[in-house]
Coordinates of C-alpha atoms and ligand atoms in Angstrom, one line a residue:
M4 CA 125.8 114.3 75.5
V5 CA 123.4 112.4 73.1
M6 CA 123.2 109.1 75.0
K7 CA 122.1 111.6 77.9
T8 CA 119.2 113.4 76.3
V9 CA 118.2 109.4 74.6
L10 CA 118.3 108.3 78.1
G11 CA 116.3 112.2 79.6
G12 CA 113.9 111.0 76.5
I13 CA 113.1 107.4 78.2
L14 CA 112.9 109.1 81.5
V15 CA 110.4 111.2 80.7
L16 CA 108.2 108.5 78.7
L17 CA 108.5 106.6 81.8
L18 CA 107.3 109.2 84.1
I19 CA 104.1 110.0 82.1
T20 CA 103.6 106.4 81.2
A21 CA 103.6 106.1 85.4
R22 CA 101.7 108.9 85.5
A23 CA 98.9 107.6 83.3
Q24 CA 98.5 104.5 85.1
A25 CA 97.0 106.1 88.4
L26 CA 95.0 102.9 89.9
S27 CA 91.6 103.8 90.6
L28 CA 90.4 103.9 94.1
A29 CA 87.4 101.4 93.3
N30 CA 87.3 97.7 93.8
P31 CA 88.3 96.6 89.6
G32 CA 85.4 97.0 87.6
C33 CA 83.5 99.4 89.7
E34 CA 82.6 103.1 89.2
E35 CA 84.9 105.1 90.9
T36 CA 82.5 108.3 91.7
C37 CA 79.6 109.3 92.3
G38 CA 78.1 112.8 91.1
N39 CA 81.1 114.8 92.3
V40 CA 82.3 111.9 95.5
T41 CA 84.8 109.5 95.3
I42 CA 84.2 106.2 96.2
P43 CA 86.8 104.4 97.3
F44 CA 86.6 100.6 98.2
P45 CA 86.0 98.8 101.1
F46 CA 82.7 101.4 99.8
G47 CA 81.4 100.8 96.5
I48 CA 78.3 101.3 94.2
G49 CA 76.3 97.9 94.8
A50 CA 77.2 95.0 96.8
S51 CA 79.5 93.7 94.2
C52 CA 81.6 96.6 94.6
S53 CA 81.5 96.8 98.7
A54 CA 83.4 95.2 101.4
N55 CA 80.3 93.8 102.8
E56 CA 76.6 95.5 103.7
S57 CA 78.0 98.2 105.7
F58 CA 79.7 99.9 102.8
I59 CA 77.0 99.8 99.6
V60 CA 76.5 103.0 98.4
T61 CA 73.5 104.3 96.1
C62 CA 73.6 106.4 93.5
N63 CA 70.6 108.5 93.8
N64 CA 69.7 111.3 91.4
S65 CA 65.7 111.5 92.5
F66 CA 66.1 114.8 93.9
G67 CA 68.1 116.6 90.9
P68 CA 71.6 116.1 90.6
T69 CA 73.4 112.7 91.4
V70 CA 74.3 112.3 95.2
P71 CA 76.0 109.3 97.0
Y72 CA 73.7 107.3 99.8
I73 CA 74.9 105.0 102.5
R74 CA 72.6 102.8 102.8
S75 CA 72.7 101.1 106.0
I76 CA 72.6 104.6 107.7
N77 CA 70.3 105.9 105.1
L78 CA 72.6 109.1 104.9
Q79 CA 74.5 111.0 102.0
V80 CA 77.5 110.7 101.9
L81 CA 79.5 114.4 100.9
E82 CA 83.0 113.0 101.3
I83 CA 84.6 109.6 101.9
S84 CA 88.2 109.5 103.4
L85 CA 90.7 106.2 103.2
E86 CA 91.4 107.9 107.0
G87 CA 88.9 106.5 108.3
T88 CA 86.1 109.3 108.5
I89 CA 83.5 110.2 106.1
R90 CA 81.2 113.4 106.1
V91 CA 77.5 113.4 105.5
N92 CA 74.6 115.5 105.5
S93 CA 72.7 115.4 109.0
P94 CA 69.4 116.9 109.5
V95 CA 68.2 119.9 111.1
I96 CA 65.4 119.4 113.9
T97 CA 63.4 121.4 115.0
S98 CA 60.5 122.2 117.1
N99 CA 57.4 124.9 117.5
C100 CA 59.1 127.4 114.3
S101 CA 57.2 129.0 111.9
D102 CA 58.7 128.1 108.7
R103 CA 59.0 124.3 109.4
R104 CA 57.0 121.1 110.3
H105 CA 57.9 119.8 114.2
S106 CA 60.9 117.2 113.5
T107 CA 62.5 114.3 115.4
L108 CA 66.1 112.8 115.3
E109 CA 67.3 109.2 115.9
M110 CA 70.2 108.1 114.1
D111 CA 71.1 104.3 115.0
F112 CA 74.4 103.5 113.7
S113 CA 74.8 100.3 115.7
S114 CA 75.7 97.0 114.0
T115 CA 77.6 99.0 111.5
P116 CA 81.3 100.5 111.1
F117 CA 79.8 104.1 111.9
S118 CA 80.3 106.4 114.7
F119 CA 80.1 109.9 115.4
S120 CA 83.2 111.6 115.6
D121 CA 84.0 112.9 119.1
T122 CA 86.6 114.9 118.0
K123 CA 85.1 116.5 114.8
N124 CA 81.8 117.0 115.9
Q125 CA 79.6 118.8 118.7
F126 CA 76.3 119.2 119.6
T127 CA 74.6 122.1 118.9
A128 CA 71.1 123.4 119.5
T129 CA 69.9 127.4 119.2
G130 CA 66.8 129.4 120.1
C131 CA 65.7 130.3 123.3
N132 CA 64.6 128.2 126.8
N133 CA 65.8 125.6 124.9
L134 CA 66.8 122.1 126.9
A135 CA 68.0 120.1 124.1
L136 CA 68.8 116.3 125.4
I137 CA 70.7 113.6 123.5
N138 CA 68.8 109.9 124.6
G139 CA 71.3 107.1 124.4
Q140 CA 69.8 103.5 124.1
D141 CA 69.2 103.9 127.5
I142 CA 70.4 106.5 129.0
E143 CA 70.2 110.4 128.6
T144 CA 73.9 110.8 127.0
G145 CA 74.3 114.6 127.0
G146 CA 72.9 117.9 126.1
C147 CA 72.8 121.6 126.7
T148 CA 70.5 124.3 127.6
S149 CA 70.3 128.0 125.4
Y150 CA 68.8 131.2 127.5
C151 CA 66.8 133.7 125.9
N152 CA 67.5 137.4 124.8
S153 CA 65.8 138.7 122.4
S154 CA 68.2 142.0 121.8
W155 CA 71.1 139.8 121.9
R156 CA 72.3 138.7 118.4
P157 CA 76.1 138.3 118.4
S158 CA 77.9 135.6 116.5
T159 CA 78.8 133.4 119.2
C160 CA 77.5 130.0 120.8
Y161 CA 77.8 129.9 124.5
G162 CA 74.8 130.0 126.1
I163 CA 72.2 132.9 124.9
N164 CA 70.0 131.8 122.0
C165 CA 73.1 129.2 121.6
C166 CA 74.6 126.6 122.8
Q167 CA 77.0 123.8 122.3
T168 CA 78.8 120.4 124.0
R169 CA 81.1 117.9 123.2
I170 CA 79.9 114.1 123.0
P171 CA 81.2 111.2 124.4
S172 CA 83.3 108.7 122.2
S173 CA 82.2 106.0 119.9
L174 CA 78.7 107.5 120.1
K175 CA 76.2 105.0 118.4
Y176 CA 72.5 106.2 119.0
I177 CA 71.3 109.3 119.4
N178 CA 67.4 110.1 120.1
V179 CA 67.5 114.3 120.2
S180 CA 64.8 116.1 122.3
L181 CA 63.9 119.4 122.7
R182 CA 62.1 120.5 125.5
S183 CA 61.5 123.9 127.4
I184 CA 63.7 124.8 130.6
S185 CA 61.1 126.5 132.3
P186 CA 58.2 127.9 131.1
N187 CA 59.1 131.1 132.8
Y188 CA 62.0 132.1 130.5
G189 CA 60.3 133.1 127.7
G190 CA 57.9 130.4 126.3
E191 CA 57.3 128.7 122.9
S192 CA 59.7 130.4 120.6
C193 CA 61.4 128.1 117.8
K194 CA 64.4 125.8 118.9
R195 CA 66.6 124.1 116.7
A196 CA 68.8 120.9 117.5
F197 CA 71.9 119.2 115.4
M198 CA 75.0 117.5 115.5
V199 CA 77.9 119.2 113.1
E200 CA 81.3 118.9 112.1
Q201 CA 82.6 121.8 114.3
D202 CA 85.2 123.2 111.9
W203 CA 82.5 124.1 109.3
F204 CA 80.2 125.6 112.1
T205 CA 83.1 128.2 113.5
N206 CA 83.4 129.3 109.9
L207 CA 80.5 130.4 109.5
T208 CA 80.2 134.0 109.7
N209 CA 77.0 133.8 112.1
P210 CA 75.8 130.3 113.4
F211 CA 72.1 131.9 112.8
D212 CA 72.6 131.0 109.2
V213 CA 71.8 127.5 110.4
Q214 CA 67.9 128.7 110.7
S215 CA 67.8 128.2 106.9
M216 CA 69.4 125.0 106.4
E217 CA 67.9 121.5 106.7
N218 CA 71.2 120.0 106.9
V219 CA 74.6 120.5 108.0
P220 CA 77.7 118.6 107.2
V221 CA 78.7 115.5 110.1
V222 CA 81.7 114.1 110.6
L223 CA 81.1 110.1 111.1
D224 CA 84.2 107.7 112.1
W225 CA 84.2 104.3 110.2
T226 CA 86.5 101.3 110.5
A227 CA 87.4 97.8 108.3
N228 CA 90.5 96.7 110.3
T229 CA 89.7 93.1 108.6
T230 CA 90.9 94.2 105.2
C231 CA 93.8 95.5 105.4
K232 CA 96.1 94.6 102.1
N233 CA 99.2 96.6 103.4
F234 CA 100.2 98.1 107.0
I235 CA 98.0 98.6 109.4
R236 CA 97.7 101.8 111.7
R237 CA 96.2 102.0 114.9
Y238 CA 95.1 105.5 116.6
D239 CA 94.9 105.9 119.9
Y240 CA 91.8 108.0 121.0
I241 CA 92.2 108.3 124.7
N242 CA 92.7 104.2 125.0
Q243 CA 90.1 103.2 122.2
Y244 CA 92.4 102.2 119.4
K245 CA 91.0 102.8 116.1
T246 CA 92.4 100.8 112.8
V247 CA 92.7 102.1 109.6
C248 CA 95.3 100.9 106.8
S249 CA 97.2 103.0 105.4
C250 CA 100.1 102.5 102.1
G251 CA 104.1 102.3 102.8
G252 CA 105.8 105.6 102.7
G253 CA 106.7 106.7 99.6
E254 CA 103.2 105.5 98.1
E255 CA 99.7 106.4 97.3
G256 CA 96.7 104.7 96.6
N257 CA 94.5 102.5 98.4
P258 CA 95.2 100.2 101.2
Y259 CA 92.2 98.3 101.4
L260 CA 92.6 96.9 97.6
H261 CA 95.0 94.4 96.5
G262 CA 98.1 95.9 95.1
G263 CA 96.2 99.4 96.0
C264 CA 99.2 101.0 97.2
Q265 CA 101.4 103.0 94.3
D266 CA 104.9 104.6 94.4
V267 CA 104.4 108.1 94.8
D268 CA 107.0 110.0 91.7
E269 CA 108.1 112.4 93.5
C270 CA 110.7 113.9 91.1
A271 CA 107.1 114.3 88.5
N272 CA 106.6 117.8 90.5
P273 CA 109.1 120.3 91.8
S274 CA 106.8 120.6 95.2
T275 CA 107.6 117.3 96.1
N276 CA 111.2 117.3 95.7
H277 CA 114.4 119.3 97.0
C278 CA 116.4 118.6 94.0
V279 CA 118.5 121.8 92.8
H280 CA 119.7 122.2 89.3
P281 CA 122.1 120.5 87.8
N282 CA 121.2 117.7 90.0
V283 CA 119.3 114.8 88.7
C284 CA 116.2 113.8 90.5
V285 CA 115.5 110.0 90.5
N286 CA 112.3 108.3 91.5
L287 CA 112.9 105.2 94.1
Q288 CA 110.6 102.9 95.4
S289 CA 110.2 104.6 98.8
G290 CA 110.9 108.3 98.1
Y291 CA 113.9 109.6 95.7
G292 CA 117.6 110.8 95.7
C293 CA 118.8 113.8 94.0
F294 CA 122.2 113.0 91.9
S295 CA 125.1 114.9 90.3
P296 CA 124.8 114.2 86.8
D297 CA 128.8 115.4 86.7
K298 CA 130.9 113.8 88.8
G299 CA 130.3 110.6 90.7
S300 CA 127.3 110.7 88.0
N301 CA 127.8 106.9 88.3
K302 CA 124.9 107.0 90.9
A303 CA 122.3 108.6 88.3
R304 CA 123.2 106.2 85.7
M305 CA 122.6 103.3 87.7
A306 CA 119.5 104.3 89.3
I307 CA 118.7 105.3 85.6
I308 CA 119.6 101.6 84.2
G309 CA 117.9 100.1 87.4
M310 CA 114.7 101.7 86.8
L311 CA 114.3 101.1 83.0
L312 CA 115.4 97.3 83.9
S313 CA 112.8 97.4 86.6
F314 CA 110.0 98.5 83.9
L315 CA 111.4 95.6 81.9
Ligands
NAG427 C1 79.0 118.2 94.5 O1 78.3 118.2 94.6 C2 77.2 119.0 95.1 C3 75.7 118.8 95.1 O2 75.4 118.8 93.2 C4 77.6 120.4 95.8 O3 76.9 121.5 96.4 C5 79.2 120.7 95.6 O4 79.1 122.1 96.3 C6 79.6 120.0 94.9 N1 81.0 119.5 95.6 C7 82.4 120.3 94.8 C8 83.7 119.7 95.5 O5 81.9 119.9 93.7
NAG428 C1 66.3 107.6 95.7 O1 65.6 108.1 96.8 C2 64.4 108.2 96.6 C3 63.2 108.8 97.8 O2 64.6 108.2 99.0 C4 63.9 106.9 96.7 O3 62.7 106.9 96.8 C5 64.8 106.2 95.2 O4 64.0 104.5 95.3 C6 66.2 105.8 95.2 N1 66.2 105.5 94.4 C7 67.4 104.9 94.4 C8 68.1 104.5 92.8 O5 67.7 104.4 94.6
NAG429 C1 70.2 141.5 126.3 O1 71.1 141.6 126.2 C2 72.0 142.9 125.4 C3 72.4 143.5 124.8 O2 73.8 142.3 125.0 C4 72.1 143.2 127.2 O3 72.4 144.8 127.2 C5 70.6 143.0 128.1 O4 71.5 143.2 129.4 C6 70.9 141.3 128.2 N1 69.4 140.9 128.7 C7 69.3 140.5 130.1 C8 67.8 139.8 130.4 O5 70.1 139.7 130.3
NAG430 C1 63.4 109.4 121.9 O1 63.1 110.9 122.6 C2 61.8 111.1 123.1 C3 61.5 111.9 124.0 O2 62.2 111.4 125.2 C4 60.6 109.8 123.3 O3 59.4 110.5 123.7 C5 61.1 109.0 122.3 O4 60.2 107.6 122.5 C6 61.8 108.6 121.8 N1 62.2 107.6 120.8 C7 62.9 106.3 120.6 C8 63.0 105.5 119.2 O5 63.1 105.9 121.7
NAG431 C1 55.4 124.4 121.6 O1 54.5 125.8 121.7 C2 53.3 125.3 122.2 C3 51.8 126.3 122.0 O2 52.3 126.9 121.2 C4 53.6 124.9 123.9 O3 52.7 124.6 124.5 C5 54.9 123.8 123.8 O4 55.1 123.8 124.9 C6 55.8 124.5 122.5 N1 56.6 123.4 122.9 C7 58.1 123.8 122.9 C8 59.2 122.2 122.9 O5 58.5 124.9 123.2
NAG432 C1 86.8 126.4 107.1 O1 87.8 127.4 107.0 C2 89.5 127.5 106.3 C3 89.8 128.5 106.1 O2 89.1 129.3 105.1 C4 89.0 126.0 105.5 O3 90.5 125.8 105.1 C5 88.7 124.7 106.0 O4 88.7 124.0 105.1 C6 87.4 125.6 106.3 N1 86.7 124.1 107.5 C7 85.5 123.1 106.5 C8 85.2 122.0 107.6 O5 84.8 123.8 105.9
NAG433 C1 81.5 95.0 107.4 O1 82.4 95.4 108.2 C2 82.6 95.9 109.4 C3 84.3 96.1 109.7 O2 85.0 95.4 109.2 C4 82.1 95.6 110.3 O3 82.4 96.4 111.2 C5 80.6 95.3 110.0 O4 79.7 95.0 110.9 C6 80.2 95.0 108.5 N1 79.3 94.6 108.4 C7 78.4 93.4 108.1 C8 76.9 94.1 107.7 O5 78.5 92.6 107.9
NAG434 C1 88.9 94.8 115.4 O1 88.3 95.2 116.1 C2 87.7 94.9 116.9 C3 86.8 96.0 117.7 O2 87.3 96.8 117.9 C4 88.9 94.2 117.9 O3 88.0 93.3 118.7 C5 88.9 92.9 117.0 O4 90.5 92.3 117.7 C6 90.1 94.1 115.9 N1 90.8 93.1 114.9 C7 92.0 93.0 114.5 C8 92.2 92.2 113.4 O5 92.4 94.1 114.7

């Protein structure tokens, strides 16, 4: 019994040690956050902390709170996911609006690893008599038209005062222009257009809330397929493979760093294991085990001893 308690004590200590050693997601010796955004490698603050020039993050506090920008595309980043996406702040452009200067939207990600996510974003335009076109480098890529009805103000976006369209996959360049569909459709009213993260947009109670915003969130895909330090996982988005690195089962961390993946201790949190008292949860390299403390307790002891040995 005393032995059991001592072992239990050591076990708790080991678990605490393991948790305290949570690895940084940044390159060793580099800052892991900018403002309230986590910056995991291959992204990094400054050239020596990032995989290459495309992933350099600049921390800028010229406009008040410190916010990160991705230098290669000159956009503020809101969130970086190691699943191969980032959320950025993207401008809302306007034409003939009294409250805002006429603006244009040209975004060029060619020669960077970034592209607009076709599954997460939609191109959106609001206003009346609005022919909003996305021009690619040589061709017209898409667009939508929004017709007028000044007495129509429901919170929908199906072509009256607001329109949306999907975008092609792997889109890296857009130049958006706003025109009138026809002078007969009620002329010179205020028009807006923006690329937008669809989940965020549908969460708005009213699509016209965007009228007071200068920026909206957009999701970009990124890939860094040559730098996997662990497993490579491929996603097939309609035969266009996207490669992301990932940690193994029962592991977490940053698969883009040497030794960046570490074992998850499923036993530390009741929600991550299904062991029921009096069974003892034992963390294993690729998962965990539930062992009976009494009959057949040799297994539990073996596992605990094995774990102790692995720390020596
Ligand atoms: C992060 O900071 C920005 C600006 O300082 C703020 O708007 C945003 O709500 C913050 N996000 C979180 C998750 O705290
Ligand atoms: C922050 O942004 C402003 C405006 O874009 C720029 O002039 C300034 O150089 C930036 N500062 C840093 C540290 O990057
Ligand atoms: C505009 O919308 C209102 C309210 O839905 C509707 O009653 C009216 O017929 C519409 N006008 C036109 C020209 O479609
Ligand atoms: C963007 O589109 C507008 C309107 O079609 C055009 O006048 C402008 O030259 C384009 N800009 C670039 C950089 O191609
Ligand atoms: C903006 O308004 C001017 C005149 O007020 C008009 O000539 C022009 O066509 C309008 N532009 C658009 C894109 O609606
Ligand atoms: C949309 O709302 C749902 C439910 O409130 C939330 O879980 C989700 O994170 C929101 N999505 C975005 C992109 O804000
Ligand atoms: C940085 O690496 C990514 C992915 O490995 C690549 O797509 C991109 O072209 C590289 N950027 C530069 C500036 O070399
Ligand atoms: C990386 O991706 C590029 C373009 O998607 C592809 O041509 C190349 O074969 C990939 N390299 C590896 C090692 O998967």
